[in-house]
RNA sequence: GCCCCCAUCGUCUAGAGGCCUAGGACGCCACCCUUUCAAGGUGGAGAUCACCGGUUCGAAUCCGGUUGGGGGUACCA
């Protein structure tokens, strides 16, 4: 069923893709997909001083990586400009804003303002000193034609200010119901076009949302106080305002608005740490929304199926990394083998480049490891921490670490030596977990040891770690030759340490 | 300062007047499984539903106030 729902995400390329932007994009996307509407992306790059092409790419790549695809958007980062309302980049729409501003000026709904930054700052300081609300004093609001001409003659570049009419502006927010704000609290007439001719956010966002027929504006709660300005502008421009829905904010652990200072906010960082897109999307969807059931692991398509703005929470949600890791683990356990392997490879290769391991295994080798590593991975990057020892040439294990708690050095030396002999009895064909275990159990039986002690000694001697996947599976993954070589090396080191001891 | 918003376990949340002596999940603790680590299973601790009034036969749910928290107050977005 076709729908006239049109929503958008309008990122500003002044920084890398932020978790908050991704969440807002996701909710818009889910709403569009749920209603059969259209989701568009518009680049708000009018802050030329801070916008960069690199940030644009990071944002678009990040959104694509998450699977949040748009139906209409700019031609950027290898993409084709797509959609009937092109261009979707504000710096390419300057004539549209200029035309709209001219219309407002002509109708005296806006006026040129010649106040200098110094005057404005002085006004604000005076108001603060008098403990009054800060607002534009209206110095240029009622200038005569002659007065304007005089200022023009002085060469002052005028900004364009929008006349804020008295009264109350209200709207029925889809998340927080009725909201009403007295325009007296808006800070006076506000600038819509800077002195240098660049249009400002409050203006461009309205001109574009109107031009692009955006039906629902779904954005963060931090925009609630801006909404009256936007509604006033829609009215002045002769458009019916869209429906608004203000989402709760994503918060730092301390409850303040999520910031780079207190949290990891760049989506790219989570990608680099081995979070999978399904988990990030799943987790983000549940920040401020819930299907009302007790299920919590959903793929993107199912989220879209169930998503309803009516079920969005009003209060902010603190970002909980531990919970994200749990969701990530859930998703890693659900991925198809081939898929998981291909996602794991880059992390293994990165570890090799970083010198943490000496060789990169083939995909087949990694696939064979899946049964023993899968449920041990909170993140993709954890693969190296879990079984990286398999790909290291020389472990150089500390002899002291090889000695189990209940054992001493001589016992450990004996244990490793006899275990080595027992294992060496297997050829490459019988080098299977089921085959390796019985002889060692028998050895333990004969010696009167505890299996756990012997196994731990072998574990540390062959992996350098006290925590690994199941020992025999690990030895199989290591292979006969390397297992025996590591055992030999461990025995030598342990013996040498014993010799040196007093 | 001024304006606006919000308020259920530490955290994410279920809850739309009686089903709530408040449910689930993360985290935490214990036990089971077990060669370590995970995963999984079972059980547990953890919320006088911020507080005070009111409406009602009955309130976490409705109303008012208080307190607390947050957001906004730019020729940034």
Coordinates of C-alpha atoms (C1' of nucleotides) in Angstrom, one line a residue:
Chain A
X1 CA 0.0 0.0 0.0
X2 CA 1.6 3.3 -1.0
X3 CA 1.9 5.9 1.7
X4 CA 2.5 9.6 1.6
X5 CA 4.7 9.4 4.7
X6 CA 8.0 11.1 4.0
X7 CA 10.6 11.3 6.7
X8 CA 14.2 12.2 6.7
X9 CA 17.5 12.2 8.4
X10 CA 19.4 15.4 8.0
X11 CA 23.0 14.9 9.3
X12 CA 25.5 17.8 9.4
X13 CA 28.9 16.6 8.2
X14 CA 30.7 18.4 11.0
X15 CA 31.9 15.2 12.7
X16 CA 31.9 11.4 12.3
X17 CA 28.6 9.5 12.4
X18 CA 27.3 9.9 16.0
X19 CA 25.4 7.2 17.9
X20 CA 22.6 9.7 18.4
X21 CA 22.4 10.5 14.7
X22 CA 22.4 6.8 13.9
X23 CA 19.5 6.2 16.4
X24 CA 17.5 9.1 14.9
X25 CA 18.1 7.8 11.4
X26 CA 17.1 4.3 12.5
X27 CA 13.8 5.5 14.0
X28 CA 13.0 7.5 10.9
X29 CA 13.9 4.5 8.8
X30 CA 11.8 2.1 10.9
X31 CA 8.8 4.5 10.7
X32 CA 9.2 4.8 7.0
X33 CA 9.4 1.1 6.4
X34 CA 6.6 0.4 8.8
X35 CA 4.3 2.8 7.1
X36 CA 5.4 2.1 3.6
X37 CA 6.6 5.7 3.4
X38 CA 9.7 7.2 1.9
X39 CA 13.0 7.8 3.8
X40 CA 15.3 10.5 2.6
X41 CA 18.7 11.7 3.5
X42 CA 19.7 15.4 3.2
X43 CA 23.1 16.7 4.0
X44 CA 23.0 19.9 6.0
X45 CA 26.4 21.3 5.2
X46 CA 25.7 25.0 5.6
X47 CA 28.2 25.3 8.4
X48 CA 31.0 25.5 5.9
X49 CA 33.6 26.2 8.5
X50 CA 33.2 22.8 10.1
X51 CA 31.9 20.6 7.4
X52 CA 34.2 18.2 5.5
X53 CA 33.9 15.6 2.7
X54 CA 35.6 13.1 5.0
X55 CA 32.8 13.4 7.6
X56 CA 30.2 13.1 4.8
X57 CA 31.7 9.9 3.8
X58 CA 32.0 8.6 7.3
X59 CA 28.3 9.4 8.0
X60 CA 27.0 7.8 4.7
X61 CA 29.2 4.8 5.0
X62 CA 28.2 4.3 8.6
X63 CA 24.5 4.5 7.8
X64 CA 25.0 2.0 4.9
X65 CA 27.0 -0.3 7.1
X66 CA 24.1 -0.3 9.6
X67 CA 21.7 -1.3 6.9
X68 CA 19.8 2.0 7.1
X69 CA 19.3 2.8 3.5
X70 CA 17.5 5.8 2.1
X71 CA 15.2 6.1 -0.9
X72 CA 16.3 9.6 -1.8
X73 CA 19.6 11.2 -1.2
X74 CA 22.6 13.1 -2.4
X75 CA 25.3 12.0 -4.8
X76 CA 28.1 11.5 -2.5
X77 CA 30.8 8.9 -1.8
X78 CA 30.3 7.0 -5.0
X79 CA 26.5 7.3 -4.8
X80 CA 24.2 8.6 -7.5
X81 CA 22.0 11.5 -6.6
X82 CA 18.6 9.9 -6.3
X83 CA 15.1 11.3 -5.9
X84 CA 12.6 13.8 -7.3
X85 CA 13.6 16.7 -5.0
X86 CA 17.3 16.9 -5.8
X87 CA 19.7 18.2 -4.9
X88 CA 19.8 16.7 -1.4
X89 CA 22.8 18.8 -0.2
X90 CA 22.0 22.2 1.2
X91 CA 25.0 24.0 -0.2
X92 CA 23.5 23.1 -3.6
X93 CA 20.2 24.6 -2.7
X94 CA 21.3 28.1 -1.8
X95 CA 19.1 29.6 -4.5
X96 CA 16.0 28.0 -2.9
X97 CA 16.8 29.6 0.5
X98 CA 17.6 33.0 -1.2
X99 CA 14.3 32.9 -2.9
X100 CA 12.5 32.0 0.3
X101 CA 14.3 34.7 2.2
X102 CA 13.5 37.3 -0.5
X103 CA 9.8 36.4 -0.2
X104 CA 9.9 36.8 3.5
X105 CA 11.7 40.1 3.2
X106 CA 9.3 41.4 0.6
X107 CA 6.3 40.5 2.8
X108 CA 8.0 42.2 5.7
X109 CA 7.9 38.9 7.6
X110 CA 11.6 39.3 7.9
X111 CA 13.9 42.3 7.9
X112 CA 17.5 43.2 7.4
X113 CA 19.5 43.5 10.6
X114 CA 22.6 45.6 10.8
X115 CA 23.6 45.0 14.4
X116 CA 27.3 44.1 14.8
X117 CA 28.4 41.1 16.8
X118 CA 29.8 43.5 19.4
X119 CA 26.4 45.2 19.8
X120 CA 24.7 41.8 20.1
X121 CA 27.1 40.6 22.7
X122 CA 26.8 43.9 24.7
X123 CA 23.0 43.5 24.6
X124 CA 23.2 40.0 25.9
X125 CA 25.6 40.9 28.7
X126 CA 23.4 43.7 29.8
X127 CA 20.4 41.4 30.0
X128 CA 22.3 38.8 31.9
X129 CA 23.5 41.4 34.3
X130 CA 20.0 42.6 34.9
X131 CA 18.9 38.9 35.3
X132 CA 16.6 39.2 32.3
X133 CA 16.0 36.5 29.7
X134 CA 18.4 37.1 26.8
X135 CA 16.7 38.1 23.6
X136 CA 17.3 40.2 20.5
X137 CA 16.3 43.7 21.5
X138 CA 14.8 44.6 18.1
X139 CA 17.1 47.5 17.3
X140 CA 16.6 46.9 13.5
X141 CA 13.0 45.7 13.6
X142 CA 11.5 49.1 12.8
X143 CA 14.1 50.8 10.7
X144 CA 12.8 53.2 8.1
X145 CA 13.9 52.9 4.5
X146 CA 16.2 55.9 5.0
X147 CA 17.8 54.4 8.1
X148 CA 18.4 51.2 6.3
X149 CA 20.0 53.0 3.4
X150 CA 22.3 54.9 5.9
X151 CA 23.5 51.6 7.3
X152 CA 24.0 50.1 3.9
X153 CA 26.0 53.2 3.0
X154 CA 28.3 52.4 6.0
X155 CA 29.0 49.1 4.4
X156 CA 27.4 47.0 7.1
X157 CA 26.4 43.6 5.7
X158 CA 22.9 42.9 6.9
X159 CA 21.8 39.6 8.3
X160 CA 18.1 38.6 7.8
X161 CA 15.9 38.4 10.9
X162 CA 12.6 36.7 11.0
X163 CA 9.8 38.5 12.8
X164 CA 8.5 36.4 15.7
X165 CA 4.8 37.1 16.2
X166 CA 3.4 37.2 19.6
X167 CA 1.2 34.4 20.8
X168 CA 1.4 30.7 21.7
X169 CA 2.6 28.1 19.3
X170 CA 1.6 24.5 19.9
X171 CA 1.7 21.1 18.2
X172 CA 0.6 17.6 18.9
X173 CA 3.9 15.7 19.3
X174 CA 3.6 12.0 18.5
X175 CA 5.8 11.2 21.4
X176 CA 5.0 13.8 24.0
X177 CA 1.4 14.8 23.1
X178 CA 0.5 18.4 23.3
X179 CA 3.3 20.9 23.6
X180 CA 2.8 24.7 23.7
X181 CA 5.3 27.4 23.9
X182 CA 4.8 31.2 24.1
X183 CA 6.8 32.9 21.4
X184 CA 7.8 35.5 23.9
X185 CA 10.3 32.9 25.1
X186 CA 11.9 32.3 21.7
X187 CA 14.6 35.0 22.3
X188 CA 13.2 37.6 20.0
X189 CA 13.4 37.8 16.2
X190 CA 16.0 35.3 15.0
X191 CA 18.5 35.4 12.2
X192 CA 17.7 33.2 9.2
X193 CA 20.4 34.4 6.9
X194 CA 23.9 35.5 8.0
X195 CA 25.5 38.7 7.1
X196 CA 27.7 36.8 4.7
X197 CA 24.7 35.4 2.9
X198 CA 24.8 31.9 4.3
X199 CA 21.4 30.7 5.4
X200 CA 21.1 29.2 8.9
X201 CA 19.8 25.9 10.1
X202 CA 16.4 26.9 11.4
X203 CA 15.6 28.4 8.1
X204 CA 17.1 25.8 5.7
X205 CA 15.6 22.9 7.6
X206 CA 12.1 24.4 7.2
X207 CA 12.5 25.5 3.6
X208 CA 13.8 22.0 2.7
X209 CA 11.3 20.0 4.7
X210 CA 8.6 22.0 3.0
X211 CA 10.2 21.7 -0.5
X212 CA 10.8 17.9 0.0
X213 CA 7.3 17.3 1.2
X214 CA 8.4 15.9 4.5
X215 CA 5.4 14.7 6.4
X216 CA 6.9 13.7 9.8
X217 CA 9.8 15.3 11.5
X218 CA 11.3 12.7 13.9
X219 CA 14.3 14.0 15.7
X220 CA 15.9 14.3 19.1
X221 CA 14.3 15.9 22.1
X222 CA 17.0 18.6 22.0
X223 CA 14.9 20.2 19.2
X224 CA 11.7 20.6 21.2
X225 CA 12.5 24.2 22.0
X226 CA 13.3 24.9 18.3
X227 CA 10.1 23.6 17.1
X228 CA 8.0 26.8 17.6
X229 CA 10.5 28.7 15.4
X230 CA 10.1 26.1 12.7
X231 CA 6.3 26.1 12.9
X232 CA 6.4 29.9 12.6
X233 CA 8.6 29.7 9.6
X234 CA 6.4 27.0 7.9
X235 CA 3.4 29.3 8.4
X236 CA 5.2 32.4 7.1
X237 CA 6.3 30.4 4.0
X238 CA 2.7 29.3 3.5
X239 CA 3.1 25.7 4.3
X240 CA 1.3 23.4 6.7
X241 CA 3.9 22.2 9.3
X242 CA 4.7 18.5 9.3
X243 CA 3.8 16.2 12.2
X244 CA 6.5 16.3 14.9
X245 CA 7.8 13.5 17.1
X246 CA 10.6 14.2 19.5
X247 CA 12.6 11.2 20.6
X248 CA 14.2 10.8 24.0
X249 CA 17.9 11.5 24.1
X250 CA 20.6 8.9 24.4
X251 CA 22.5 9.7 27.6
X252 CA 26.0 9.3 29.0
X253 CA 26.2 6.9 31.9
X254 CA 25.9 10.0 34.2
X255 CA 22.6 11.0 32.7
X256 CA 23.7 14.0 30.6
X257 CA 23.3 14.2 26.8
X258 CA 25.6 11.7 25.2
X259 CA 28.9 13.3 24.3
X260 CA 32.2 12.4 23.0
X261 CA 33.8 13.7 26.2
X262 CA 32.0 11.1 28.3
X263 CA 31.2 8.3 26.0
X264 CA 32.3 6.6 22.8
X265 CA 30.0 8.3 20.3
X266 CA 31.4 7.5 16.9
X267 CA 29.7 4.6 15.2
X268 CA 33.0 3.8 13.4
X269 CA 34.6 3.1 16.8
X270 CA 32.1 0.4 17.5
X271 CA 32.6 -1.1 14.1
X272 CA 36.3 -1.1 14.7
X273 CA 35.8 -2.9 18.0
X274 CA 33.9 -5.7 16.5
X275 CA 30.3 -4.9 17.1
X276 CA 28.1 -6.3 14.3
X277 CA 25.5 -4.1 12.6
X278 CA 22.6 -6.3 13.7
X279 CA 23.6 -5.8 17.3
X280 CA 24.1 -2.1 17.1
X281 CA 20.7 -1.7 15.3
X282 CA 19.0 -4.0 17.7
X283 CA 20.4 -2.3 20.8
X284 CA 19.8 1.2 19.4
X285 CA 16.2 0.3 18.6
X286 CA 15.6 -0.5 22.2
X287 CA 17.0 2.8 23.4
X288 CA 13.6 4.5 24.0
X289 CA 11.4 2.0 22.3
X290 CA 10.1 -1.5 23.1
X291 CA 7.7 -3.7 21.3
X292 CA 5.9 -4.3 24.6
X293 CA 6.7 -8.0 24.6
X294 CA 9.6 -9.9 26.3
X295 CA 11.5 -10.7 23.2
X296 CA 14.5 -8.5 22.5
X297 CA 16.6 -9.9 19.7
X298 CA 15.2 -8.7 16.4
X299 CA 16.7 -8.2 12.9
X300 CA 16.1 -4.9 11.2
X301 CA 13.2 -6.1 9.1
X302 CA 11.4 -7.3 12.1
X303 CA 12.0 -4.1 14.0
X304 CA 10.5 -2.3 11.1
X305 CA 7.5 -4.6 11.2
X306 CA 6.9 -3.9 14.9
X307 CA 7.9 -0.3 15.2
X308 CA 5.4 2.2 16.4
X309 CA 6.1 5.8 17.5
X310 CA 3.3 5.4 20.0
X311 CA 5.5 3.1 22.0
X312 CA 8.4 5.4 22.2
X313 CA 9.5 6.3 25.7
X314 CA 9.6 10.0 26.8
X315 CA 12.5 9.8 29.2
X316 CA 16.2 9.6 28.1
X317 CA 18.0 6.3 28.0
X318 CA 21.6 5.9 29.3
X319 CA 24.0 4.1 27.0
X320 CA 24.9 0.8 28.6
X321 CA 27.9 -0.8 26.9
X322 CA 27.7 -4.0 28.8
X323 CA 24.2 -4.6 27.5
X324 CA 25.3 -3.8 24.0
X325 CA 28.0 -6.4 24.3
X326 CA 25.4 -8.9 25.4
X327 CA 23.3 -8.1 22.4
X328 CA 26.4 -8.4 20.2
X329 CA 27.2 -11.8 21.6
X330 CA 23.6 -12.9 20.9
X331 CA 24.0 -11.8 17.3
X332 CA 27.4 -13.4 16.8
X333 CA 25.9 -16.7 17.9
X334 CA 23.1 -16.3 15.3
X335 CA 25.2 -15.4 12.2
X336 CA 25.7 -18.0 9.5
X337 CA 29.2 -19.6 9.4
X338 CA 30.3 -18.1 6.1
X339 CA 29.1 -14.7 7.2
X340 CA 30.8 -14.9 10.6
X341 CA 34.1 -16.0 9.1
X342 CA 34.1 -13.2 6.6
X343 CA 33.4 -10.7 9.3
X344 CA 36.1 -12.2 11.5
X345 CA 38.9 -12.1 8.9
X346 CA 39.5 -8.3 8.9
X347 CA 40.0 -8.4 12.7
X348 CA 42.5 -11.2 12.5
X349 CA 44.4 -9.5 9.7
X350 CA 44.4 -6.3 11.7
X351 CA 45.9 -8.1 14.7
X352 CA 48.6 -9.5 12.4
X353 CA 49.4 -6.0 11.1
X354 CA 49.6 -4.8 14.6
X355 CA 52.0 -7.5 15.4
X356 CA 49.8 -9.3 17.9
X357 CA 50.0 -12.5 15.9
X358 CA 52.5 -13.7 13.3
X359 CA 50.3 -15.2 10.6
X360 CA 46.8 -14.9 9.2
X361 CA 44.9 -18.1 9.0
X362 CA 42.9 -19.1 6.0
X363 CA 39.1 -18.9 6.0
X364 CA 38.8 -22.6 6.2
X365 CA 40.9 -22.7 9.3
X366 CA 38.8 -20.0 10.9
X367 CA 35.6 -21.7 9.9
X368 CA 36.8 -24.9 11.6
X369 CA 37.3 -22.9 14.8
X370 CA 33.7 -21.6 14.9
X371 CA 32.3 -24.4 17.1
X372 CA 34.7 -23.7 19.8
X373 CA 35.0 -19.9 19.6
X374 CA 31.5 -18.7 18.7
X375 CA 29.9 -18.5 22.1
X376 CA 33.1 -17.0 23.5
X377 CA 33.0 -13.9 21.4
X378 CA 31.4 -10.8 22.9
X379 CA 32.8 -8.9 19.9
X380 CA 34.5 -9.9 16.6
X381 CA 37.8 -8.4 17.8
X382 CA 37.7 -10.9 20.7
X383 CA 38.7 -13.6 18.3
X384 CA 42.3 -12.6 18.7
X385 CA 42.1 -12.6 22.5
X386 CA 40.3 -16.0 22.4
X387 CA 42.5 -18.0 20.0
X388 CA 45.2 -15.7 18.9
X389 CA 47.8 -18.0 20.4
X390 CA 47.2 -20.4 17.5
X391 CA 48.8 -17.9 15.1
X392 CA 51.8 -16.9 17.2
X393 CA 55.2 -18.4 16.2
X394 CA 57.0 -18.3 19.6
X395 CA 54.9 -18.3 22.7
X396 CA 57.8 -18.1 25.2
X397 CA 55.6 -19.1 28.1
X398 CA 56.7 -18.2 31.6
X399 CA 57.6 -21.5 33.4
X400 CA 56.0 -20.3 36.6
X401 CA 52.7 -19.9 34.9
X402 CA 52.7 -23.5 33.8
X403 CA 52.6 -24.9 37.3
X404 CA 49.0 -25.6 38.4
X405 CA 48.0 -24.4 41.8
X406 CA 48.1 -27.8 43.5
X407 CA 51.3 -28.9 41.8
X408 CA 55.0 -28.1 42.1
X409 CA 57.6 -27.7 39.4
X410 CA 58.9 -31.3 39.4
X411 CA 55.4 -32.7 39.1
X412 CA 54.6 -30.3 36.3
X413 CA 57.8 -31.3 34.5
X414 CA 56.9 -35.0 34.9
X415 CA 53.3 -34.3 33.8
X416 CA 54.2 -32.4 30.7
X417 CA 56.9 -34.9 29.7
X418 CA 54.5 -37.9 30.1
X419 CA 51.7 -36.1 28.4
X420 CA 54.0 -35.2 25.5
X421 CA 54.8 -38.9 25.2
X422 CA 51.2 -39.9 25.2
X423 CA 50.2 -37.3 22.7
X424 CA 53.1 -38.2 20.4
X425 CA 51.8 -41.7 20.1
X426 CA 49.0 -40.3 17.9
X427 CA 49.6 -39.8 14.3
X428 CA 48.1 -37.0 12.2
X429 CA 45.1 -39.2 11.4
X430 CA 44.1 -39.9 15.0
X431 CA 44.8 -36.3 16.1
X432 CA 41.2 -35.8 17.1
X433 CA 39.8 -34.5 20.4
X434 CA 38.0 -37.8 21.1
X435 CA 41.3 -39.7 20.6
X436 CA 43.6 -37.4 22.5
X437 CA 41.7 -37.3 25.8
X438 CA 41.5 -41.0 26.9
X439 CA 45.2 -41.6 27.1
X440 CA 45.7 -38.5 29.2
X441 CA 42.8 -39.5 31.5
X442 CA 44.6 -42.9 31.8
X443 CA 47.8 -41.2 32.7
X444 CA 46.1 -39.1 35.4
X445 CA 44.5 -42.3 36.8
X446 CA 47.9 -44.1 37.0
X447 CA 49.6 -41.2 38.6
X448 CA 46.8 -40.4 41.0
X449 CA 46.6 -36.8 39.7
X450 CA 43.6 -34.7 39.1
X451 CA 42.7 -34.3 35.4
X452 CA 42.2 -30.6 35.8
X453 CA 45.8 -30.1 37.0
X454 CA 47.4 -32.0 34.1
X455 CA 45.1 -30.3 31.6
X456 CA 45.9 -26.9 33.0
X457 CA 49.6 -27.5 32.8
X458 CA 49.2 -28.6 29.1
X459 CA 46.9 -25.7 28.5
X460 CA 49.3 -23.1 29.7
X461 CA 52.3 -24.8 28.1
X462 CA 50.7 -24.9 24.7
X463 CA 48.7 -21.7 24.7
X464 CA 50.3 -19.5 27.3
X465 CA 46.9 -18.9 28.8
X466 CA 44.8 -20.2 31.7
X467 CA 41.5 -19.6 29.9
X468 CA 41.0 -21.2 26.5
X469 CA 38.4 -23.1 24.5
X470 CA 38.2 -26.8 25.5
X471 CA 41.7 -28.2 25.7
X472 CA 41.5 -31.1 23.2
X473 CA 39.7 -29.1 20.6
X474 CA 42.4 -26.5 21.1
X475 CA 45.2 -29.0 20.6
X476 CA 43.5 -30.2 17.4
X477 CA 43.3 -26.7 16.1
X478 CA 47.0 -26.2 17.0
X479 CA 47.9 -29.4 15.1
X480 CA 50.1 -32.3 16.1
X481 CA 53.4 -30.8 15.1
X482 CA 52.9 -27.4 16.8
X483 CA 51.4 -29.0 19.9
X484 CA 54.5 -31.3 20.4
X485 CA 56.9 -28.5 19.6
X486 CA 55.3 -26.2 22.1
X487 CA 55.3 -29.0 24.7
X488 CA 59.0 -29.5 24.0
X489 CA 59.7 -25.8 24.3
X490 CA 57.8 -25.6 27.6
X491 CA 59.6 -28.6 29.0
X492 CA 62.9 -27.1 28.2
X493 CA 62.0 -23.8 29.8
X494 CA 60.6 -25.4 32.9
X495 CA 63.6 -27.6 33.3
X496 CA 65.9 -24.6 32.9
X497 CA 64.0 -22.7 35.4
X498 CA 64.3 -25.6 37.9
X499 CA 68.0 -25.7 37.4
X500 CA 68.4 -22.1 38.2
X501 CA 66.3 -22.3 41.2
X502 CA 68.1 -22.4 44.6
Chain B
rG1 C1' 18.5 33.6 35.2
rC2 C1' 14.5 32.4 31.7
rC3 C1' 11.7 28.6 28.7
rC4 C1' 10.6 23.6 27.9
rC5 C1' 10.7 18.3 28.8
rC6 C1' 11.1 14.0 31.9
rA7 C1' 10.7 10.7 36.4
rU8 C1' 9.1 2.1 37.5
rC9 C1' 15.1 -2.4 40.3
rG10 C1' 22.4 0.1 39.4
rU11 C1' 21.0 0.1 33.7
rC12 C1' 17.4 -0.9 29.4
rU13 C1' 12.4 -1.6 30.0
rA14 C1' 6.8 -4.1 30.7
rG15 C1' 2.8 -1.7 32.7
rA16 C1' -2.4 2.8 29.3
rG17 C1' -7.5 2.4 37.3
rG18 C1' -8.5 -3.5 39.8
rC19 C1' -4.8 -9.2 36.2
rC20 C1' 1.0 -5.7 40.4
rU21 C1' 2.3 -8.6 47.5
rA22 C1' 5.1 -4.6 40.0
rG23 C1' 6.9 -8.7 35.0
rG24 C1' 11.3 -9.4 31.6
rA25 C1' 16.4 -8.4 30.1
rC26 C1' 21.7 -6.6 31.2
rG27 C1' 24.9 -6.6 35.2
rC28 C1' 25.7 -9.0 40.2
rC29 C1' 25.6 -13.5 43.6
rA30 C1' 24.9 -18.9 44.3
rC31 C1' 24.2 -23.7 42.4
rC32 C1' 24.1 -27.2 38.2
rC33 C1' 26.9 -28.6 33.9
rU34 C1' 32.4 -28.8 33.6
rU35 C1' 39.6 -29.9 32.2
rU36 C1' 40.0 -23.7 32.3
rC37 C1' 37.1 -19.8 30.0
rA38 C1' 32.6 -19.1 27.9
rA39 C1' 27.7 -20.6 26.6
rG40 C1' 23.4 -22.9 28.7
rG41 C1' 20.1 -24.3 32.9
rU42 C1' 18.1 -23.2 37.9
rG43 C1' 17.7 -20.1 42.0
rG44 C1' 18.6 -15.3 44.5
rA45 C1' 19.6 -10.3 46.0
rG46 C1' 17.8 -5.8 43.8
rA47 C1' 12.0 -0.8 42.8
rU48 C1' 7.9 1.6 50.0
rC49 C1' 6.6 2.6 41.2
rA50 C1' 11.1 10.3 43.5
rC51 C1' 8.1 12.9 47.4
rC52 C1' 3.5 15.3 49.2
rG53 C1' -1.5 16.1 48.6
rG54 C1' -6.1 15.1 45.7
rU55 C1' -9.8 12.3 42.5
rU56 C1' -11.8 7.2 43.1
rC57 C1' -14.8 1.7 46.3
rG58 C1' -9.7 1.0 44.3
rA59 C1' -3.7 4.6 41.5
rA60 C1' 2.7 2.8 39.3
rU61 C1' -1.3 4.2 36.1
rC62 C1' -5.7 10.4 36.5
rC63 C1' -5.0 15.8 38.6
rG64 C1' -2.1 19.5 41.4
rG65 C1' 2.3 20.8 43.9
rU66 C1' 7.3 19.8 45.6
rU67 C1' 12.0 17.7 44.7
rG68 C1' 15.4 15.8 41.4
rG69 C1' 17.4 15.1 36.5
rG70 C1' 17.8 16.6 31.5
rG71 C1' 17.4 19.8 27.2
rG72 C1' 17.2 24.7 25.0
rU73 C1' 18.5 29.6 25.4
rA74 C1' 24.2 31.7 18.7
rC75 C1' 24.9 35.5 12.4
rC76 C1' 26.3 26.1 15.3
rA77 C1' 23.5 22.0 13.7

